[in-house]
């Protein structure tokens, strides 16, 4: 869960002696948000964020996601394998960023038969001949 951007304002108003309901009304935010921030102030003395426990993200960072998104926008035909090798990260990491974070679907490009204008005209003529026989 993201921290509230109103933390400094809530802290200032709380230290001036305002109640949770009044702070929520003035800032036009939910009273539960104000109560949570006030509880943190009472417990720790300030409203600053606490460092979370757990293993930090090492590769799937905001910067990496932005780079991958820019590369896809620039060249959507670029393979995930090539992108992963260029960035020096695992293919599965690139795949999970594309799928879960960017909400895109990856697929393998298929090459089709080249149709010139002459061959398109021939196909149309043959199709018309075929359909006229029935």
mmCIF file of C-alpha atoms in Angstrom:
data_model
loop_
_atom_site.group_PDB
_atom_site.id
_atom_site.type_symbol
_atom_site.label_atom_id
_atom_site.label_comp_id
_atom_site.label_asym_id
_atom_site.label_seq_id
_atom_site.Cartn_x
_atom_site.Cartn_y
_atom_site.Cartn_z
ATOM 1 C CA UNK A 1 0.000 0.000 0.000
ATOM 2 C CA UNK A 2 1.308 3.447 -0.891
ATOM 3 C CA UNK A 3 1.749 6.071 1.777
ATOM 4 C CA UNK A 4 -0.461 9.125 1.758
ATOM 5 C CA UNK A 5 0.971 12.234 0.082
ATOM 6 C CA UNK A 6 -0.865 14.230 2.770
ATOM 7 C CA UNK A 7 1.355 12.953 5.611
ATOM 8 C CA UNK A 8 3.205 16.260 6.205
ATOM 9 C CA UNK A 9 -0.055 18.251 6.174
ATOM 10 C CA UNK A 10 -1.740 15.807 8.535
ATOM 11 C CA UNK A 11 1.258 15.931 10.873
ATOM 12 C CA UNK A 12 1.270 19.745 10.903
ATOM 13 C CA UNK A 13 -2.466 20.028 11.582
ATOM 14 C CA UNK A 14 -2.319 17.325 14.267
ATOM 15 C CA UNK A 15 0.514 19.109 16.070
ATOM 16 C CA UNK A 16 -1.584 22.297 15.993
ATOM 17 C CA UNK A 17 -4.209 20.435 18.005
ATOM 18 C CA UNK A 18 -6.863 19.615 15.420
ATOM 19 C CA UNK A 19 -8.784 16.351 15.649
ATOM 20 C CA UNK A 20 -8.844 13.601 13.052
ATOM 21 C CA UNK A 21 -12.320 14.454 11.762
ATOM 22 C CA UNK A 22 -11.455 18.144 11.311
ATOM 23 C CA UNK A 23 -8.187 17.295 9.513
ATOM 24 C CA UNK A 24 -10.049 14.910 7.185
ATOM 25 C CA UNK A 25 -12.644 17.583 6.448
ATOM 26 C CA UNK A 26 -10.039 20.284 5.719
ATOM 27 C CA UNK A 27 -7.878 18.085 3.471
ATOM 28 C CA UNK A 28 -10.900 16.322 1.919
ATOM 29 C CA UNK A 29 -9.500 12.844 2.505
ATOM 30 C CA UNK A 30 -10.859 9.824 4.340
ATOM 31 C CA UNK A 31 -10.819 9.894 8.120
ATOM 32 C CA UNK A 32 -9.267 6.415 8.234
ATOM 33 C CA UNK A 33 -6.202 7.760 6.409
ATOM 34 C CA UNK A 34 -5.913 10.555 8.949
ATOM 35 C CA UNK A 35 -6.333 8.120 11.858
ATOM 36 C CA UNK A 36 -3.597 5.845 10.480
ATOM 37 C CA UNK A 37 -1.154 8.737 10.096
ATOM 38 C CA UNK A 38 -2.031 10.109 13.550
ATOM 39 C CA UNK A 39 -1.468 6.647 15.052
ATOM 40 C CA UNK A 40 1.974 6.551 13.410
ATOM 41 C CA UNK A 41 2.759 10.007 14.818
ATOM 42 C CA UNK A 42 1.749 8.920 18.326
ATOM 43 C CA UNK A 43 3.750 5.710 18.061
ATOM 44 C CA UNK A 44 6.980 7.011 16.465
ATOM 45 C CA UNK A 45 6.839 10.756 17.014
ATOM 46 C CA UNK A 46 6.669 11.704 13.339
ATOM 47 C CA UNK A 47 4.818 10.722 10.165
ATOM 48 C CA UNK A 48 7.827 9.665 8.116
ATOM 49 C CA UNK A 49 7.708 6.368 6.274
ATOM 50 C CA UNK A 50 9.235 3.333 7.946
ATOM 51 C CA UNK A 51 11.608 1.164 5.953
ATOM 52 C CA UNK A 52 9.800 -2.032 5.088
ATOM 53 C CA UNK A 53 11.270 -5.419 5.819
ATOM 54 C CA UNK A 54 11.777 -7.981 3.103
ATOM 55 C CA UNK A 55 13.958 -8.498 0.114
ATOM 56 C CA UNK A 56 14.149 -5.347 -2.012
ATOM 57 C CA UNK A 57 13.574 -5.427 -5.738
ATOM 58 C CA UNK A 58 16.913 -5.604 -7.449
ATOM 59 C CA UNK A 59 16.020 -5.699 -11.140
ATOM 60 C CA UNK A 60 12.312 -4.950 -11.457
ATOM 61 C CA UNK A 61 12.674 -1.291 -10.552
ATOM 62 C CA UNK A 62 10.775 1.737 -11.810
ATOM 63 C CA UNK A 63 13.745 2.631 -14.013
ATOM 64 C CA UNK A 64 13.897 -0.839 -15.614
ATOM 65 C CA UNK A 65 10.153 -0.839 -16.273
ATOM 66 C CA UNK A 66 10.419 2.592 -17.919
ATOM 67 C CA UNK A 67 13.287 1.435 -20.154
ATOM 68 C CA UNK A 68 11.364 -1.659 -21.269
ATOM 69 C CA UNK A 69 8.223 0.384 -21.944
ATOM 70 C CA UNK A 70 10.163 2.904 -24.072
ATOM 71 C CA UNK A 71 11.799 0.112 -26.071
ATOM 72 C CA UNK A 72 8.446 -1.535 -26.769
ATOM 73 C CA UNK A 73 6.942 1.782 -27.880
ATOM 74 C CA UNK A 74 9.953 2.483 -30.101
ATOM 75 C CA UNK A 75 10.117 -1.006 -31.644
ATOM 76 C CA UNK A 76 7.279 -3.377 -30.814
ATOM 77 C CA UNK A 77 8.842 -6.098 -32.966
ATOM 78 C CA UNK A 78 11.813 -6.478 -30.616
ATOM 79 C CA UNK A 79 11.920 -9.926 -29.018
ATOM 80 C CA UNK A 80 11.944 -10.381 -25.255
ATOM 81 C CA UNK A 81 15.095 -12.492 -25.540
ATOM 82 C CA UNK A 82 16.975 -9.735 -27.343
ATOM 83 C CA UNK A 83 15.712 -7.065 -24.944
ATOM 84 C CA UNK A 84 16.750 -9.165 -21.942
ATOM 85 C CA UNK A 85 20.237 -9.750 -23.320
ATOM 86 C CA UNK A 86 20.670 -6.048 -24.128
ATOM 87 C CA UNK A 87 19.612 -5.048 -20.607
ATOM 88 C CA UNK A 88 21.575 -7.839 -18.953
ATOM 89 C CA UNK A 89 18.615 -9.278 -17.054
ATOM 90 C CA UNK A 90 16.749 -12.570 -17.215
ATOM 91 C CA UNK A 91 14.171 -13.182 -19.927
ATOM 92 C CA UNK A 92 11.627 -14.233 -17.306
ATOM 93 C CA UNK A 93 12.039 -10.865 -15.567
ATOM 94 C CA UNK A 94 11.388 -8.994 -18.814
ATOM 95 C CA UNK A 95 8.420 -11.253 -19.499
ATOM 96 C CA UNK A 96 6.897 -10.649 -16.049
ATOM 97 C CA UNK A 97 7.395 -6.876 -16.380
ATOM 98 C CA UNK A 98 5.678 -6.868 -19.783
ATOM 99 C CA UNK A 99 2.823 -9.080 -18.607
ATOM 100 C CA UNK A 100 2.200 -7.990 -15.016
ATOM 101 C CA UNK A 101 3.408 -4.396 -14.809
ATOM 102 C CA UNK A 102 2.838 -3.056 -18.329
ATOM 103 C CA UNK A 103 -0.288 -5.220 -18.870
ATOM 104 C CA UNK A 104 0.786 -6.193 -22.393
ATOM 105 C CA UNK A 105 0.698 -9.544 -24.157
ATOM 106 C CA UNK A 106 3.832 -10.881 -25.754
ATOM 107 C CA UNK A 107 3.697 -13.022 -28.857
ATOM 108 C CA UNK A 108 6.012 -14.339 -31.513
ATOM 109 C CA UNK A 109 5.836 -12.467 -34.795
ATOM 110 C CA UNK A 110 4.818 -14.691 -37.681
ATOM 111 C CA UNK A 111 6.003 -14.089 -41.199
ATOM 112 C CA UNK A 112 3.428 -14.406 -43.929
ATOM 113 C CA UNK A 113 3.583 -14.880 -47.655
ATOM 114 C CA UNK A 114 4.403 -11.745 -49.637
ATOM 115 C CA UNK A 115 1.586 -10.785 -51.974
ATOM 116 C CA UNK A 116 2.390 -8.433 -54.829
ATOM 117 C CA UNK A 117 -0.318 -6.469 -56.607
ATOM 118 C CA UNK A 118 -0.171 -8.957 -59.481
ATOM 119 C CA UNK A 119 -0.655 -11.973 -57.207
ATOM 120 C CA UNK A 120 -3.514 -10.215 -55.364
ATOM 121 C CA UNK A 121 -5.281 -9.641 -58.675
ATOM 122 C CA UNK A 122 -4.736 -13.281 -59.677
ATOM 123 C CA UNK A 123 -6.154 -14.503 -56.357
ATOM 124 C CA UNK A 124 -9.211 -12.304 -56.761
ATOM 125 C CA UNK A 125 -9.763 -13.547 -60.312
ATOM 126 C CA UNK A 126 -9.405 -17.203 -59.260
ATOM 127 C CA UNK A 127 -11.778 -16.691 -56.326
ATOM 128 C CA UNK A 128 -14.391 -15.121 -58.589
ATOM 129 C CA UNK A 129 -14.044 -17.982 -61.098
ATOM 130 C CA UNK A 130 -14.346 -20.532 -58.309
ATOM 131 C CA UNK A 131 -17.411 -18.877 -56.764
ATOM 132 C CA UNK A 132 -19.143 -18.590 -60.164
ATOM 133 C CA UNK A 133 -18.967 -22.366 -60.658
ATOM 134 C CA UNK A 134 -21.251 -22.962 -57.670
#
